[in-house]
Coordinates of C-alpha atoms and ligand atoms in Angstrom, one line a residue:
M231 CA 4.8 2.5 -1.5
K232 CA 3.3 0.8 1.7
K233 CA -0.5 0.7 2.4
R234 CA -1.7 1.2 6.0
L235 CA -4.4 -0.7 7.0
L236 CA -6.6 1.1 9.5
I237 CA -9.1 -1.1 11.1
Q238 CA -10.4 0.1 14.0
A239 CA -12.9 -2.1 15.1
T240 CA -14.6 -1.1 18.4
L241 CA -17.6 -0.8 16.6
A242 CA -19.8 -2.9 19.1
T243 CA -18.4 -1.3 22.5
L244 CA -19.1 2.7 20.9
L245 CA -22.5 1.1 19.4
F246 CA -23.7 1.7 23.2
S247 CA -23.4 4.7 23.3
C248 CA -25.6 6.2 20.8
T249 CA -28.9 7.4 21.3
Q250 CA -31.1 5.8 18.9
K251 CA -29.8 2.2 18.7
P252 CA -30.5 0.1 15.6
D253 CA -33.1 -3.1 16.3
Q254 CA -29.8 -4.9 14.7
S255 CA -25.8 -3.4 15.2
P256 CA -24.6 -2.8 12.5
A257 CA -22.1 -5.6 11.3
Q258 CA -18.5 -4.7 11.5
P259 CA -17.4 -3.9 7.8
S260 CA -16.8 -7.2 5.8
V261 CA -15.6 -6.2 2.5
I262 CA -13.9 -7.8 -0.4
P263 CA -11.6 -6.7 -1.6
Q264 CA -10.0 -5.6 1.3
P265 CA -9.7 -1.4 0.9
V266 CA -6.6 -0.4 1.6
E267 CA -7.8 1.8 4.3
M268 CA -10.8 1.4 6.6
T269 CA -11.5 3.7 9.4
A270 CA -14.8 2.0 11.4
L271 CA -15.4 4.9 13.5
E272 CA -18.3 5.8 16.2
G273 CA -22.2 4.8 14.9
Y274 CA -24.0 4.9 11.9
F275 CA -26.4 5.8 8.8
E276 CA -29.5 3.8 8.6
L277 CA -30.8 3.9 4.7
N278 CA -34.4 5.1 5.2
K279 CA -37.6 6.0 2.8
K280 CA -36.5 10.1 3.0
T281 CA -32.6 9.1 2.4
R282 CA -31.9 11.2 -1.3
L283 CA -29.5 10.2 -3.4
V284 CA -27.1 13.1 -4.6
A285 CA -25.0 13.5 -7.9
E286 CA -23.0 16.1 -8.0
T287 CA -24.8 19.0 -10.6
G288 CA -24.0 18.0 -13.9
N289 CA -22.4 15.3 -13.2
D290 CA -24.4 12.3 -15.7
E291 CA -22.3 9.1 -14.9
A292 CA -22.4 10.4 -11.1
E293 CA -26.3 10.3 -12.1
R294 CA -26.3 6.9 -13.6
I295 CA -24.4 5.6 -10.9
A296 CA -26.9 7.1 -8.4
K297 CA -29.5 5.4 -10.1
M298 CA -27.8 1.9 -10.2
L299 CA -27.9 2.5 -6.6
A300 CA -31.3 3.3 -6.2
D301 CA -32.7 0.0 -8.4
K302 CA -30.6 -2.3 -6.1
F303 CA -32.0 -1.0 -2.8
Q304 CA -35.7 -0.4 -4.3
T305 CA -35.0 -4.3 -5.6
A306 CA -34.1 -5.2 -2.4
S307 CA -36.2 -3.0 0.3
G308 CA -39.5 -2.1 -1.9
I309 CA -38.0 1.8 -1.4
A310 CA -37.7 3.7 -3.8
L311 CA -35.3 6.5 -3.3
P312 CA -35.8 9.8 -4.6
V313 CA -32.2 10.0 -6.9
E314 CA -31.4 14.3 -7.9
Q315 CA -28.5 16.3 -9.0
G316 CA -27.6 19.5 -6.1
D317 CA -24.3 20.3 -4.9
E318 CA -23.7 18.7 -1.9
S319 CA -25.0 16.2 0.4
G320 CA -27.5 18.3 3.1
K321 CA -28.5 16.0 5.6
N322 CA -29.8 11.8 4.9
A323 CA -27.9 11.3 1.6
V324 CA -25.7 9.5 -0.4
F325 CA -23.6 12.2 -2.3
F326 CA -21.8 10.9 -5.6
T327 CA -18.4 13.8 -6.1
T328 CA -16.3 13.9 -8.5
K329 CA -15.6 17.7 -8.1
Q330 CA -13.8 17.2 -4.6
S331 CA -12.3 14.5 -4.8
D332 CA -8.8 15.5 -2.9
N333 CA -6.0 13.2 -3.3
I334 CA -7.3 10.8 -5.3
D335 CA -5.7 10.6 -8.9
N336 CA -6.2 6.7 -9.7
K337 CA -9.2 6.9 -11.8
E338 CA -10.3 3.9 -10.4
G339 CA -9.5 4.9 -7.0
Y340 CA -12.0 6.5 -4.2
S341 CA -12.9 7.2 -0.6
L342 CA -15.9 6.9 1.3
S343 CA -16.8 8.5 4.3
A344 CA -20.4 7.3 6.1
G345 CA -21.5 9.1 9.4
K346 CA -24.7 10.1 10.7
K347 CA -25.6 12.7 8.3
G348 CA -25.4 10.5 5.1
V349 CA -22.5 9.6 3.1
V350 CA -20.3 10.9 0.7
I351 CA -18.1 8.8 -2.2
R352 CA -15.1 11.1 -3.8
A353 CA -13.2 10.2 -6.8
S354 CA -11.7 11.9 -9.5
E355 CA -13.7 9.8 -12.0
P356 CA -16.5 8.0 -12.8
A357 CA -15.1 4.7 -12.4
G358 CA -13.4 5.6 -8.5
L359 CA -18.1 5.7 -7.8
F360 CA -19.2 3.2 -9.3
Y361 CA -16.4 1.5 -7.0
G362 CA -17.1 3.1 -3.9
M363 CA -20.9 2.2 -4.4
Q364 CA -19.6 -1.6 -4.6
T365 CA -18.1 -0.7 -1.6
L366 CA -21.0 0.6 0.3
L367 CA -23.5 -2.2 -1.0
Q368 CA -21.2 -4.4 1.0
L369 CA -21.2 -2.3 4.0
L370 CA -24.5 -2.6 3.9
P371 CA -26.9 -5.7 5.6
P372 CA -25.8 -8.7 2.5
E373 CA -29.9 -8.5 2.0
I374 CA -28.9 -5.8 -0.5
E375 CA -28.0 -8.8 -2.7
N376 CA -31.9 -10.4 -1.8
P377 CA -33.9 -9.7 -5.7
A378 CA -37.2 -10.4 -3.5
Q379 CA -38.2 -8.0 -1.5
A380 CA -37.1 -7.9 2.4
S381 CA -39.1 -6.0 4.5
D382 CA -37.6 -6.5 8.0
V383 CA -34.2 -5.2 7.6
Q384 CA -32.9 -2.5 8.8
W385 CA -30.6 -0.4 6.2
I386 CA -27.9 0.4 8.6
V387 CA -23.9 1.3 7.6
P388 CA -21.3 1.1 9.9
A389 CA -19.4 4.3 10.7
V390 CA -17.0 4.6 8.7
E391 CA -14.0 6.8 6.4
I392 CA -12.0 4.1 3.6
K393 CA -9.5 5.4 1.2
D394 CA -9.1 2.9 -1.6
E395 CA -7.4 1.9 -5.0
P396 CA -6.0 -0.6 -7.1
R397 CA -2.8 -2.3 -6.8
F398 CA -3.4 -3.4 -10.7
G399 CA -5.3 -2.0 -14.4
W400 CA -6.4 -5.5 -15.8
R401 CA -8.4 -7.4 -13.0
G402 CA -9.2 -9.9 -14.8
L403 CA -12.1 -12.5 -15.8
H404 CA -12.1 -14.9 -18.1
L405 CA -15.1 -17.0 -19.6
D406 CA -14.8 -19.9 -22.7
V407 CA -18.4 -20.0 -24.3
A408 CA -16.6 -21.5 -27.8
R409 CA -16.5 -26.0 -26.1
H410 CA -20.1 -24.9 -24.4
M411 CA -22.1 -22.0 -25.5
L412 CA -23.2 -20.2 -22.4
P413 CA -26.3 -18.4 -22.4
F414 CA -26.1 -14.3 -23.3
E415 CA -27.9 -13.7 -19.7
F416 CA -25.3 -15.6 -18.1
V417 CA -22.6 -13.1 -19.7
K418 CA -24.5 -10.6 -18.3
K419 CA -25.0 -12.4 -14.9
Y420 CA -20.9 -13.2 -15.7
I421 CA -20.8 -9.4 -15.5
D422 CA -22.6 -8.2 -12.7
Y423 CA -20.3 -10.3 -10.6
M424 CA -17.3 -8.5 -11.7
A425 CA -18.7 -5.6 -11.7
M426 CA -19.4 -6.9 -7.3
H427 CA -15.8 -7.5 -7.2
K428 CA -14.5 -5.0 -8.5
L429 CA -12.9 -6.8 -11.8
N430 CA -12.8 -5.0 -14.5
T431 CA -11.5 -7.4 -17.8
F432 CA -13.8 -9.8 -18.9
H433 CA -11.8 -11.9 -21.5
W434 CA -14.7 -12.8 -23.3
H435 CA -12.9 -17.0 -26.0
L436 CA -15.4 -16.5 -29.1
T437 CA -13.3 -18.8 -30.5
D438 CA -12.2 -22.4 -30.5
D439 CA -11.8 -26.1 -32.4
Q440 CA -15.3 -27.1 -30.8
G441 CA -17.2 -23.8 -32.1
W442 CA -17.8 -20.6 -33.4
R443 CA -19.1 -17.9 -31.2
I444 CA -19.4 -14.7 -33.3
E445 CA -21.1 -13.9 -36.3
I446 CA -19.4 -12.1 -39.0
K447 CA -21.3 -10.7 -41.5
Q448 CA -18.5 -11.3 -44.6
Y449 CA -18.2 -15.1 -43.4
P450 CA -22.3 -16.5 -42.8
K451 CA -21.1 -20.1 -42.6
L452 CA -18.6 -19.4 -39.5
T453 CA -21.8 -19.7 -37.9
E454 CA -23.5 -21.6 -40.1
V455 CA -21.6 -24.3 -39.9
G456 CA -19.1 -23.1 -37.3
A457 CA -21.1 -22.6 -33.9
W458 CA -22.4 -26.7 -34.5
R459 CA -20.6 -29.4 -33.6
K460 CA -22.3 -32.9 -34.0
E461 CA -22.4 -33.9 -30.7
T462 CA -20.4 -34.0 -27.6
L463 CA -17.4 -36.0 -26.0
V464 CA -19.3 -37.5 -22.8
G465 CA -16.4 -38.6 -19.6
H466 CA -13.4 -37.1 -19.8
M467 CA -10.7 -37.4 -23.1
R468 CA -9.6 -40.0 -20.3
D469 CA -11.8 -42.1 -20.0
R470 CA -11.9 -44.6 -23.3
P471 CA -13.3 -45.2 -25.2
H472 CA -14.7 -42.1 -25.9
Q473 CA -18.2 -42.0 -26.1
Y474 CA -20.8 -39.3 -27.6
D475 CA -23.8 -38.0 -26.6
G476 CA -25.0 -38.2 -30.7
Q477 CA -27.4 -34.3 -29.2
K478 CA -26.1 -31.5 -32.1
H479 CA -24.7 -28.2 -29.9
G480 CA -24.0 -24.6 -30.5
G481 CA -24.8 -21.7 -30.9
F482 CA -23.5 -18.3 -31.3
F483 CA -23.9 -14.7 -30.4
T484 CA -25.5 -11.8 -33.1
Q485 CA -23.0 -8.8 -33.5
E486 CA -26.2 -7.2 -31.7
E487 CA -26.0 -8.9 -28.9
A488 CA -22.5 -8.6 -28.3
R489 CA -22.5 -4.7 -28.7
E490 CA -24.9 -5.2 -26.0
I491 CA -22.8 -7.4 -24.1
V492 CA -20.1 -4.3 -24.5
E493 CA -22.3 -1.9 -23.6
Y494 CA -23.7 -3.5 -20.8
A495 CA -19.9 -3.9 -19.5
R496 CA -18.9 -0.4 -19.8
E497 CA -21.8 0.3 -18.1
R498 CA -20.4 -1.2 -15.2
F499 CA -16.1 0.0 -16.3
I500 CA -15.9 -3.7 -17.5
T501 CA -13.7 -3.2 -21.0
V502 CA -14.4 -6.6 -23.2
V503 CA -10.9 -8.0 -24.9
P504 CA -12.9 -10.9 -27.3
E505 CA -9.9 -13.6 -28.5
V506 CA -10.2 -15.0 -31.8
D507 CA -7.6 -17.8 -31.2
M508 CA -4.4 -18.4 -34.5
P509 CA -3.3 -20.0 -35.9
G510 CA -4.4 -22.6 -34.1
H511 CA -7.7 -23.7 -32.4
A512 CA -8.9 -23.0 -35.2
S513 CA -11.0 -26.0 -36.6
S514 CA -14.2 -24.3 -36.1
A515 CA -13.4 -21.7 -38.9
I516 CA -12.2 -24.1 -41.4
A517 CA -14.5 -26.9 -40.8
A518 CA -16.3 -24.0 -42.5
Y519 CA -13.9 -22.8 -44.9
P520 CA -11.7 -25.5 -46.0
E521 CA -9.6 -23.7 -47.9
L522 CA -8.0 -21.6 -44.6
G523 CA -6.4 -24.9 -43.5
A524 CA -3.4 -26.5 -43.6
T525 CA -4.0 -29.9 -45.0
N526 CA -6.8 -30.2 -48.0
K527 CA -9.2 -32.4 -46.3
P528 CA -12.7 -30.6 -45.1
I529 CA -12.3 -31.3 -41.4
E530 CA -15.9 -31.1 -38.9
V531 CA -16.0 -29.3 -35.2
V532 CA -14.4 -30.9 -33.5
T533 CA -16.3 -32.7 -30.8
N534 CA -13.7 -33.4 -28.2
F535 CA -11.0 -31.8 -26.5
G536 CA -7.9 -31.5 -25.9
V537 CA -5.3 -30.2 -28.5
H538 CA -6.3 -30.6 -32.4
S539 CA -3.5 -29.8 -35.0
N540 CA -6.0 -28.2 -37.1
L541 CA -3.9 -24.7 -38.2
Y542 CA -5.0 -21.9 -40.5
N543 CA -2.3 -22.4 -43.5
V544 CA 0.0 -18.7 -44.7
E545 CA -2.0 -17.8 -47.6
E546 CA -2.8 -14.4 -48.5
S547 CA -5.8 -15.4 -48.8
T548 CA -6.1 -16.0 -45.5
F549 CA -4.3 -13.2 -43.9
T550 CA -7.1 -11.2 -45.6
F551 CA -10.4 -13.5 -44.6
L552 CA -8.2 -13.4 -40.8
E553 CA -8.1 -9.1 -41.1
N554 CA -11.5 -9.0 -42.4
V555 CA -12.9 -10.5 -39.1
L556 CA -10.3 -9.0 -36.9
S557 CA -12.2 -5.4 -38.6
E558 CA -15.4 -6.4 -37.5
I559 CA -14.5 -8.2 -34.1
I560 CA -12.3 -4.3 -33.8
E561 CA -16.2 -2.5 -34.9
I562 CA -17.7 -4.5 -32.4
F563 CA -15.0 -4.1 -29.4
P564 CA -14.1 -1.1 -28.0
S565 CA -11.0 -2.4 -26.3
E566 CA -6.7 -1.8 -26.8
Y567 CA -6.0 -5.1 -26.4
I568 CA -7.4 -8.1 -28.6
H569 CA -7.0 -11.0 -27.6
I570 CA -5.3 -13.2 -31.2
G571 CA -4.9 -16.5 -28.6
G572 CA -1.6 -17.7 -30.2
D573 CA -2.0 -21.2 -27.8
E574 CA -1.1 -24.9 -28.7
A575 CA -0.4 -24.7 -32.5
R576 CA 0.2 -28.3 -32.8
K577 CA 3.1 -27.7 -35.6
D578 CA 2.3 -31.4 -37.3
Q579 CA 0.5 -29.9 -40.4
W580 CA 3.2 -27.5 -40.8
E581 CA 5.8 -29.7 -41.0
A582 CA 3.9 -32.6 -42.9
S583 CA 3.0 -29.2 -45.8
E584 CA 5.5 -28.8 -48.5
K585 CA 3.6 -26.3 -49.4
I586 CA 4.2 -25.1 -45.9
Q587 CA 8.1 -25.8 -46.4
G588 CA 8.2 -23.9 -48.9
Q589 CA 7.0 -20.8 -47.7
I590 CA 9.5 -21.4 -44.8
R591 CA 12.3 -21.4 -46.9
K592 CA 11.2 -18.5 -49.0
L593 CA 10.4 -16.2 -46.2
G594 CA 14.3 -17.2 -44.5
L595 CA 12.9 -18.7 -41.5
K596 CA 14.3 -21.5 -39.6
D597 CA 11.2 -22.9 -38.1
E598 CA 7.7 -23.6 -37.9
H599 CA 8.0 -21.7 -34.3
E600 CA 9.4 -18.3 -36.3
L601 CA 6.7 -19.0 -39.1
Q602 CA 4.3 -19.1 -36.2
S603 CA 5.9 -15.7 -35.0
Y604 CA 5.8 -14.0 -38.5
F605 CA 1.6 -14.6 -39.0
I606 CA 1.4 -12.8 -35.2
T607 CA 3.5 -10.4 -36.1
R608 CA 1.7 -9.9 -39.4
I609 CA -1.7 -9.6 -37.9
E610 CA 0.0 -7.4 -34.7
K611 CA 1.1 -5.0 -37.4
F612 CA -2.7 -4.9 -39.6
V613 CA -3.8 -4.6 -35.7
N614 CA -2.2 -1.6 -35.2
S615 CA -2.9 0.2 -38.3
K616 CA -6.5 0.0 -36.7
G617 CA -5.3 1.7 -33.2
R618 CA -5.6 -1.5 -31.3
K619 CA -2.6 -3.7 -29.4
I620 CA -2.6 -7.2 -29.1
I621 CA -2.6 -10.1 -26.6
G622 CA -1.4 -13.2 -27.0
W623 CA -0.8 -16.5 -24.8
D624 CA 2.7 -17.5 -23.9
E625 CA 2.9 -19.4 -26.3
I626 CA 3.5 -16.3 -28.9
L627 CA 7.0 -16.0 -27.5
E628 CA 8.3 -19.3 -29.1
G629 CA 10.0 -18.5 -32.9
G630 CA 10.1 -14.5 -31.8
L631 CA 7.4 -12.0 -30.0
A632 CA 6.1 -9.8 -31.8
P633 CA 7.3 -6.1 -31.4
N634 CA 4.2 -4.3 -29.2
A635 CA 2.5 -7.7 -28.4
A636 CA 1.0 -8.4 -25.2
V637 CA 1.3 -11.7 -23.4
M638 CA -0.5 -13.2 -20.9
S639 CA 1.3 -15.8 -18.7
W640 CA -0.6 -18.9 -18.2
R641 CA 2.4 -22.3 -18.5
G642 CA 3.4 -20.4 -14.7
E643 CA 5.0 -17.8 -14.8
E644 CA 8.0 -18.1 -17.5
G645 CA 6.5 -16.7 -19.9
G646 CA 5.2 -13.1 -18.4
I647 CA 9.0 -13.1 -16.2
A648 CA 10.7 -12.8 -19.4
A649 CA 7.9 -10.3 -21.4
A650 CA 8.3 -8.1 -18.4
K651 CA 12.0 -8.9 -19.0
S652 CA 12.4 -7.8 -22.9
G653 CA 10.1 -4.9 -22.3
H654 CA 6.7 -6.5 -23.0
Y655 CA 3.5 -6.7 -21.0
V656 CA 2.1 -9.0 -19.3
V657 CA -1.1 -9.8 -17.5
M658 CA -0.7 -13.0 -15.1
T659 CA -2.3 -16.1 -15.1
P660 CA -0.7 -19.3 -14.1
N661 CA -3.1 -22.3 -14.6
D662 CA -1.2 -23.5 -11.1
H663 CA -3.1 -20.8 -9.6
L664 CA -5.7 -19.7 -11.4
Y665 CA -7.5 -21.5 -13.4
F666 CA -11.5 -21.7 -12.3
D667 CA -11.9 -25.0 -14.5
F668 CA -9.7 -27.2 -12.5
Y669 CA -10.7 -28.6 -9.4
Q670 CA -11.3 -27.0 -6.3
G671 CA -11.9 -29.9 -4.0
D672 CA -11.4 -33.9 -4.0
R673 CA -11.2 -35.4 -7.3
A674 CA -13.2 -37.9 -5.9
T675 CA -16.4 -36.7 -4.4
E676 CA -17.0 -33.6 -6.7
P677 CA -18.0 -33.6 -10.2
L678 CA -16.2 -34.0 -13.6
A679 CA -13.8 -31.4 -14.0
I680 CA -10.7 -30.8 -16.5
H681 CA -7.8 -32.2 -13.8
G682 CA -5.7 -29.9 -11.2
H683 CA -6.4 -29.1 -7.6
T684 CA -6.7 -25.0 -7.0
T685 CA -8.7 -24.4 -3.7
V686 CA -9.6 -21.3 -2.4
N687 CA -6.0 -20.5 -0.6
E688 CA -4.4 -21.2 -3.8
V689 CA -5.9 -18.5 -5.6
Y690 CA -5.1 -15.9 -2.3
G691 CA -1.7 -17.3 -2.1
Y692 CA -0.6 -15.8 -5.5
D693 CA 0.8 -12.3 -5.8
P694 CA 0.9 -11.2 -9.7
V695 CA 4.8 -9.9 -9.4
P696 CA 7.4 -12.7 -9.7
Q697 CA 10.2 -11.9 -6.9
T698 CA 12.3 -11.8 -9.6
L699 CA 11.4 -9.1 -11.7
S700 CA 13.2 -5.2 -10.6
D701 CA 10.7 -2.6 -9.7
E702 CA 11.5 -1.4 -13.5
E703 CA 10.9 -4.9 -14.9
A704 CA 7.0 -5.4 -12.9
K705 CA 5.6 -2.0 -13.8
Y706 CA 5.5 -3.9 -16.7
I707 CA 2.6 -6.6 -15.1
L708 CA -0.7 -4.9 -16.1
G709 CA -2.0 -7.2 -14.0
V710 CA -4.0 -11.2 -13.1
Q711 CA -6.6 -12.9 -14.6
A712 CA -8.0 -16.2 -13.8
N713 CA -9.5 -18.2 -17.5
L714 CA -12.4 -20.7 -17.3
W715 CA -12.8 -23.1 -19.7
T716 CA -15.6 -24.9 -20.3
E717 CA -14.5 -28.5 -21.8
Y718 CA -16.6 -29.5 -18.5
I719 CA -18.4 -26.9 -18.3
K720 CA -21.8 -27.0 -20.3
T721 CA -24.4 -24.7 -17.6
P722 CA -24.1 -21.9 -16.2
E723 CA -24.9 -23.2 -12.5
Y724 CA -21.6 -25.3 -12.8
A725 CA -20.0 -22.5 -14.0
E726 CA -20.5 -20.6 -11.0
Y727 CA -20.2 -23.8 -8.9
M728 CA -16.4 -24.0 -10.3
A729 CA -15.6 -20.0 -10.5
F730 CA -16.9 -19.3 -6.5
P731 CA -15.8 -18.5 -3.9
R732 CA -12.4 -18.4 -6.1
V733 CA -13.1 -15.2 -7.6
S734 CA -13.0 -14.0 -4.7
A735 CA -9.5 -14.5 -3.7
L736 CA -9.3 -13.4 -7.2
A737 CA -10.9 -10.1 -6.5
E738 CA -8.6 -9.1 -3.8
I739 CA -5.4 -10.8 -5.5
A740 CA -5.9 -8.0 -7.8
W741 CA -7.2 -5.0 -6.3
C742 CA -4.7 -5.6 -3.0
E743 CA -1.3 -5.0 -2.0
T744 CA 0.6 -7.9 -0.7
E745 CA 1.1 -6.5 2.6
N746 CA -2.9 -5.5 3.0
K747 CA -3.1 -9.2 2.4
D748 CA -4.1 -11.6 5.3
W749 CA -5.7 -14.9 4.6
E750 CA -7.3 -15.4 8.2
D751 CA -9.2 -12.0 7.9
F752 CA -9.8 -12.6 4.5
K753 CA -12.1 -16.1 5.8
K754 CA -14.2 -13.7 8.3
R755 CA -14.9 -12.0 5.1
L756 CA -15.4 -14.7 2.8
S757 CA -18.2 -16.3 5.2
V758 CA -20.4 -12.9 4.6
Q759 CA -19.6 -13.2 1.5
L760 CA -21.1 -16.0 0.9
Q761 CA -24.6 -14.8 2.5
R762 CA -24.4 -12.2 -0.9
Y763 CA -23.9 -15.2 -2.6
D764 CA -26.7 -17.0 -1.2
M765 CA -28.8 -14.0 -1.4
K766 CA -28.0 -13.5 -5.5
D767 CA -28.4 -17.8 -5.9
V768 CA -24.9 -18.0 -6.5
N769 CA -24.3 -21.7 -6.5
Y770 CA -20.2 -21.7 -5.1
S771 CA -18.8 -24.7 -4.3
K772 CA -18.8 -25.8 -0.6
V773 CA -15.8 -27.5 -1.0
D774 CA -12.9 -26.4 1.8
W775 CA -11.0 -23.2 0.9
G776 CA -7.5 -25.1 2.3
D777 CA -5.4 -23.6 4.8
Ligands
TNX1034 C1 -5.4 -24.9 -22.0 S1 -4.3 -22.3 -21.6 C2 -5.5 -24.4 -22.9 C3 -6.8 -24.3 -23.2 C4 -7.9 -25.1 -22.6 C5 -7.3 -25.6 -20.8 C6 -7.5 -26.0 -19.6 C7 -4.6 -21.9 -23.1 C8 -3.9 -20.8 -24.0 N1 -4.8 -23.2 -24.0 O1 -7.5 -24.3 -24.6 O2 -9.0 -24.9 -22.5 O3 -6.0 -25.5 -20.8 O4 -7.7 -26.2 -19.2

């Protein structure tokens, strides 16, 4: 269905007809992602000391969301707005309701009406109320994002009618904490940033060659040994000779911390999808438990980057290990999907192992690709038996896709297209548009990054539904995601630099129908978004957005 964008931007003139003029004119609404329908009306609403935040009677989620708004408002303004339950908004109030939600059937959709009397946010589910609240924050002056109280701001919301819903149900952002451990507090901040952009799926890359970052109670060595590497490569892998910093690096998240992240995300309507990578990217686990490996040699947690050859073997005891690990993961993370990796499993060790070659023959398989498929299918059966589904990188298509698996298409779109055509769900995350570890400006002047070049404009230009898919096949595109791999990202500040402002463009392609996208208009709204980032002290990149 075509969505129409209605912005009747006559605010500036209309304001003069208001009797009680604010000192500062209400700005034109500038919301990212752009709402589906937005009509600017005459007038404005001003939040002041007497404004009440009203959640409909008996709706605890609405009340919780109203309290989040109250907290935010208090931090920015110093004014503590009362939060109460009630059945209608009355005057000078922001009212949250799911009972009066006519015609909003999308679970994340909402409507927002702002007028002289106040604001009403309607939705069919709490998620919609939350997104309505996020939009309201963006209708307020950017100072709402200021953690230091500002007393000289008029908290004005331009009168507006909004009806809004997302295009995709999977609006993802990924974070690799394996290559570089990033602090717990930063993970929370990242989730806050996601909420601000109406993203709803946090893909947490928890294990890789360079570190195992999640406590598993049955296998303590995963974090005693696997979470630590003795040093890290200095500079880029292509710089020769390789040099190392001689400093131990590592850390991990306890199960308690991981649960806290899950809860923190849930409160913001974000699902955490954990990734445990297999059969490759497994060096840290094999360093902890050498019997899991495909050679008999002990190895160390990897200290540099690129693709490594260490794969799990295919012993029954290894499947038991992985099932036990996944059982604990499933207990911590309530997500429908569990990410099992599957990428870049270079097959040298499987090829060289007589034992594994014998197993391939015994299982009646053609080659190592079919063995990988056998491996993933077994894991899938186990995950399905626990009532969950697997998602994996597009390499899981090689050798035959596990029956119920979803695919994350990263090497361009081909994997995603093939999967959708064969009736498998897909998340699009092609590296040429959505890898936020790629340079976003001139590599001669930018800080070190992995390679590539992806401007904000290139992110914005991506359409997650490939033209070659029929309408039927397109239904298998769950959504879109950007990935932040951290080989060369050592600090939260640099992670922010690489992610922003590209996350704003991601938000818009994940939320908006193609016909509702407008690059020139987006650029204007992005300038306002940068003011919000400034208030929040986000270390965004200031390089050219591209055109
Ligand atoms: C490929 S994307 C990888 C990661 C790297 C990334 C760097 C994927 C499934 N595998 O292991 O970190 O490239 O851009």
